[in-house]
Amino acid sequence: MACHETKYCPRCESPFECKVGSIVLCQCTTVTLTEAERGFMSSNFNDCLCAACMKEMKAEYHQKEFQDRLEHISPLFKK
């Protein structure tokens, strides 16, 4: 039987169960990520995030990408 580990999200500090031994049952599989989204998260955190933070970080990534594109189009959109 696979052993599961209680981890704490490095972003929000909430506990969650890591099921690396049964990865198809792990909470992280509920969030689909692209390689770019994974890279964004791993550049900010060195460990697993809870599913809620993964969803929030995914949204932050897309907001950042959108802002970067606006800034590229016109300096008027710069913060």
XYZ file of N, CA and C in Angstrom:
237
model
N 0.839 -1.179 0.000
C 0.000 0.000 0.000
C 0.892 1.253 0.000
N 0.541 2.214 -0.827
C 1.326 3.441 -0.943
C 1.189 4.294 0.319
N 2.305 4.874 0.694
C 2.304 5.752 1.860
C 2.132 7.191 1.393
N 1.235 7.906 1.999
C 0.982 9.297 1.637
C 1.604 10.199 2.689
N 1.948 11.378 2.247
C 2.645 12.320 3.112
C 1.820 13.588 3.266
N 1.721 14.090 4.486
C 1.086 15.385 4.704
C 2.141 16.447 4.473
N 1.835 17.342 3.551
C 2.726 18.454 3.239
C 2.007 19.748 3.568
N 2.784 20.813 3.637
C 2.218 22.141 3.841
C 2.593 22.992 2.633
N 1.604 23.608 2.059
C 1.802 24.426 0.878
C 2.755 25.573 1.220
N 3.834 25.746 0.451
C 4.772 26.819 0.746
C 4.204 28.218 0.461
N 3.086 28.284 -0.227
C 2.480 29.575 -0.553
C 1.461 30.010 0.496
N 0.557 29.102 0.883
C -0.513 29.467 1.829
C -0.400 28.752 3.172
N 0.521 27.800 3.258
C 0.785 27.014 4.468
C -0.356 26.077 4.868
N -1.298 25.833 3.973
C -2.370 24.869 4.244
C -1.833 23.448 4.098
N -2.295 22.536 4.946
C -1.872 21.141 4.800
C -2.629 20.465 3.657
N -1.944 19.545 3.002
C -2.592 18.715 1.987
C -1.871 17.383 1.938
N -2.561 16.398 1.408
C -1.988 15.065 1.343
C -1.336 14.843 -0.013
N -0.041 14.595 0.003
C 0.713 14.292 -1.206
C 0.619 12.789 -1.444
N 0.172 12.424 -2.607
C 0.004 11.001 -2.930
C 0.929 10.602 -4.068
N 2.192 10.922 -3.911
C 3.156 10.624 -4.959
C 3.198 9.121 -5.262
N 2.887 8.279 -4.298
C 2.836 6.840 -4.517
C 1.616 6.403 -5.313
N 0.595 7.250 -5.370
C -0.630 7.007 -6.146
C -0.954 8.299 -6.895
N -0.063 8.695 -7.767
C -0.119 10.009 -8.386
C -1.459 10.309 -9.063
N -2.135 9.311 -9.589
C -3.435 9.562 -10.237
C -4.503 9.978 -9.229
N -4.255 9.744 -7.943
C -5.192 10.143 -6.899
C -4.775 11.432 -6.196
N -3.623 11.968 -6.554
C -3.099 13.142 -5.874
C -3.905 14.390 -6.246
N -4.008 15.314 -5.299
C -4.769 16.547 -5.509
C -4.190 17.388 -6.638
N -2.912 17.255 -6.922
C -2.290 18.070 -7.971
C -2.787 17.700 -9.367
N -3.300 16.496 -9.523
C -3.778 16.088 -10.850
C -5.097 16.758 -11.220
N -5.698 17.493 -10.291
C -6.948 18.193 -10.605
C -6.691 19.511 -11.332
N -5.410 19.912 -11.423
C -5.051 21.164 -12.098
C -4.165 20.825 -13.291
N -4.630 21.155 -14.479
C -3.855 20.920 -15.693
C -2.969 22.130 -15.957
N -1.679 21.870 -16.132
C -0.717 22.947 -16.332
C 0.082 22.745 -17.612
N 0.421 23.858 -18.256
C 1.336 23.814 -19.387
C 2.766 23.842 -18.843
N 3.731 23.602 -19.701
C 5.130 23.683 -19.281
C 5.472 25.098 -18.809
N 4.943 26.113 -19.479
C 5.204 27.506 -19.091
C 4.631 27.795 -17.708
N 3.433 27.302 -17.431
C 2.821 27.501 -16.111
C 3.622 26.789 -15.032
N 4.076 25.572 -15.330
C 4.911 24.826 -14.376
C 6.209 25.582 -14.101
N 6.810 26.108 -15.158
C 8.044 26.863 -15.012
C 7.854 28.100 -14.146
N 6.734 28.796 -14.329
C 6.415 29.976 -13.532
C 6.307 29.606 -12.056
N 5.620 28.511 -11.777
C 5.459 28.080 -10.383
C 6.782 27.628 -9.782
N 7.551 26.871 -10.540
C 8.817 26.371 -9.992
C 9.852 27.478 -9.844
N 9.686 28.581 -10.574
C 10.610 29.698 -10.390
C 10.296 30.475 -9.109
N 9.118 30.256 -8.566
C 8.708 30.932 -7.336
C 8.712 30.019 -6.112
N 8.552 28.720 -6.318
C 8.459 27.761 -5.211
C 9.238 26.498 -5.543
N 9.867 25.928 -4.529
C 10.690 24.728 -4.718
C 9.974 23.434 -4.368
N 8.737 23.526 -3.879
C 8.035 22.317 -3.461
C 6.613 22.340 -4.001
N 5.897 21.268 -3.765
C 4.509 21.143 -4.227
C 3.625 22.225 -3.610
N 2.682 22.679 -4.389
C 1.658 23.613 -3.916
C 0.351 22.862 -3.772
N -0.541 23.382 -2.942
C -1.881 22.795 -2.859
C -2.618 23.131 -4.164
N -3.683 22.411 -4.444
C -4.428 22.611 -5.689
C -4.987 24.026 -5.791
N -5.458 24.587 -4.686
C -6.012 25.945 -4.716
C -4.943 26.958 -5.122
N -3.749 26.827 -4.572
C -2.665 27.751 -4.927
C -2.190 27.520 -6.358
N -2.217 26.270 -6.809
C -1.855 25.998 -8.194
C -2.807 26.731 -9.137
N -4.088 26.698 -8.826
C -5.078 27.398 -9.655
C -4.854 28.904 -9.613
N -4.553 29.434 -8.433
C -4.307 30.873 -8.298
C -3.027 31.276 -9.030
N -1.979 30.466 -8.912
C -0.725 30.762 -9.603
C -0.894 30.669 -11.116
N -1.721 29.752 -11.560
C -2.016 29.638 -12.992
C -2.674 30.933 -13.479
N -3.628 31.442 -12.720
C -4.294 32.701 -13.071
C -3.303 33.864 -13.031
N -2.423 33.894 -12.023
C -1.409 34.944 -11.927
C -0.482 34.918 -13.134
N -0.107 33.722 -13.564
C 0.755 33.574 -14.736
C 0.084 34.192 -15.960
N -1.186 33.872 -16.156
C -1.888 34.391 -17.331
C -2.115 35.901 -17.236
N -2.338 36.408 -16.042
C -2.470 37.851 -15.856
C -1.151 38.541 -16.190
N -0.048 37.965 -15.738
C 1.272 38.514 -16.028
C 1.550 38.484 -17.525
N 1.242 37.376 -18.173
C 1.443 37.261 -19.617
C 0.613 38.300 -20.368
N -0.627 38.481 -19.950
C -1.509 39.465 -20.573
C -0.923 40.872 -20.406
N -0.479 41.202 -19.186
C 0.105 42.513 -18.913
C 1.362 42.732 -19.744
N 2.194 41.701 -19.843
C 3.413 41.799 -20.646
C 3.085 42.064 -22.109
N 2.069 41.420 -22.620
C 1.664 41.643 -24.019
C 1.134 43.055 -24.220
N 0.343 43.537 -23.274
C -0.154 44.915 -23.377
C 0.996 45.913 -23.371
N 1.962 45.699 -22.490
C 3.112 46.597 -22.416
C 3.930 46.556 -23.697
N 3.981 45.398 -24.320
C 4.706 45.256 -25.577
C 3.993 46.009 -26.704
N 2.678 45.994 -26.673
C 1.881 46.677 -27.700
C 1.972 48.186 -27.550
N 1.837 48.654 -26.336
C 1.816 50.098 -26.119
C 2.320 50.451 -24.732
N 3.197 51.437 -24.658
C 3.673 51.884 -23.338
C 2.566 52.505 -22.488
N 1.429 52.822 -23.072
C 0.313 53.396 -22.327
C -0.253 52.435 -21.295
N -0.059 51.149 -21.519
C -0.621 50.135 -20.630
C 0.312 49.765 -19.487
N 1.478 50.365 -19.416
C 2.423 50.036 -18.333
C 1.864 50.473 -16.996
N 2.182 49.677 -15.989
C 1.720 49.979 -14.627
C 2.401 51.193 -14.084
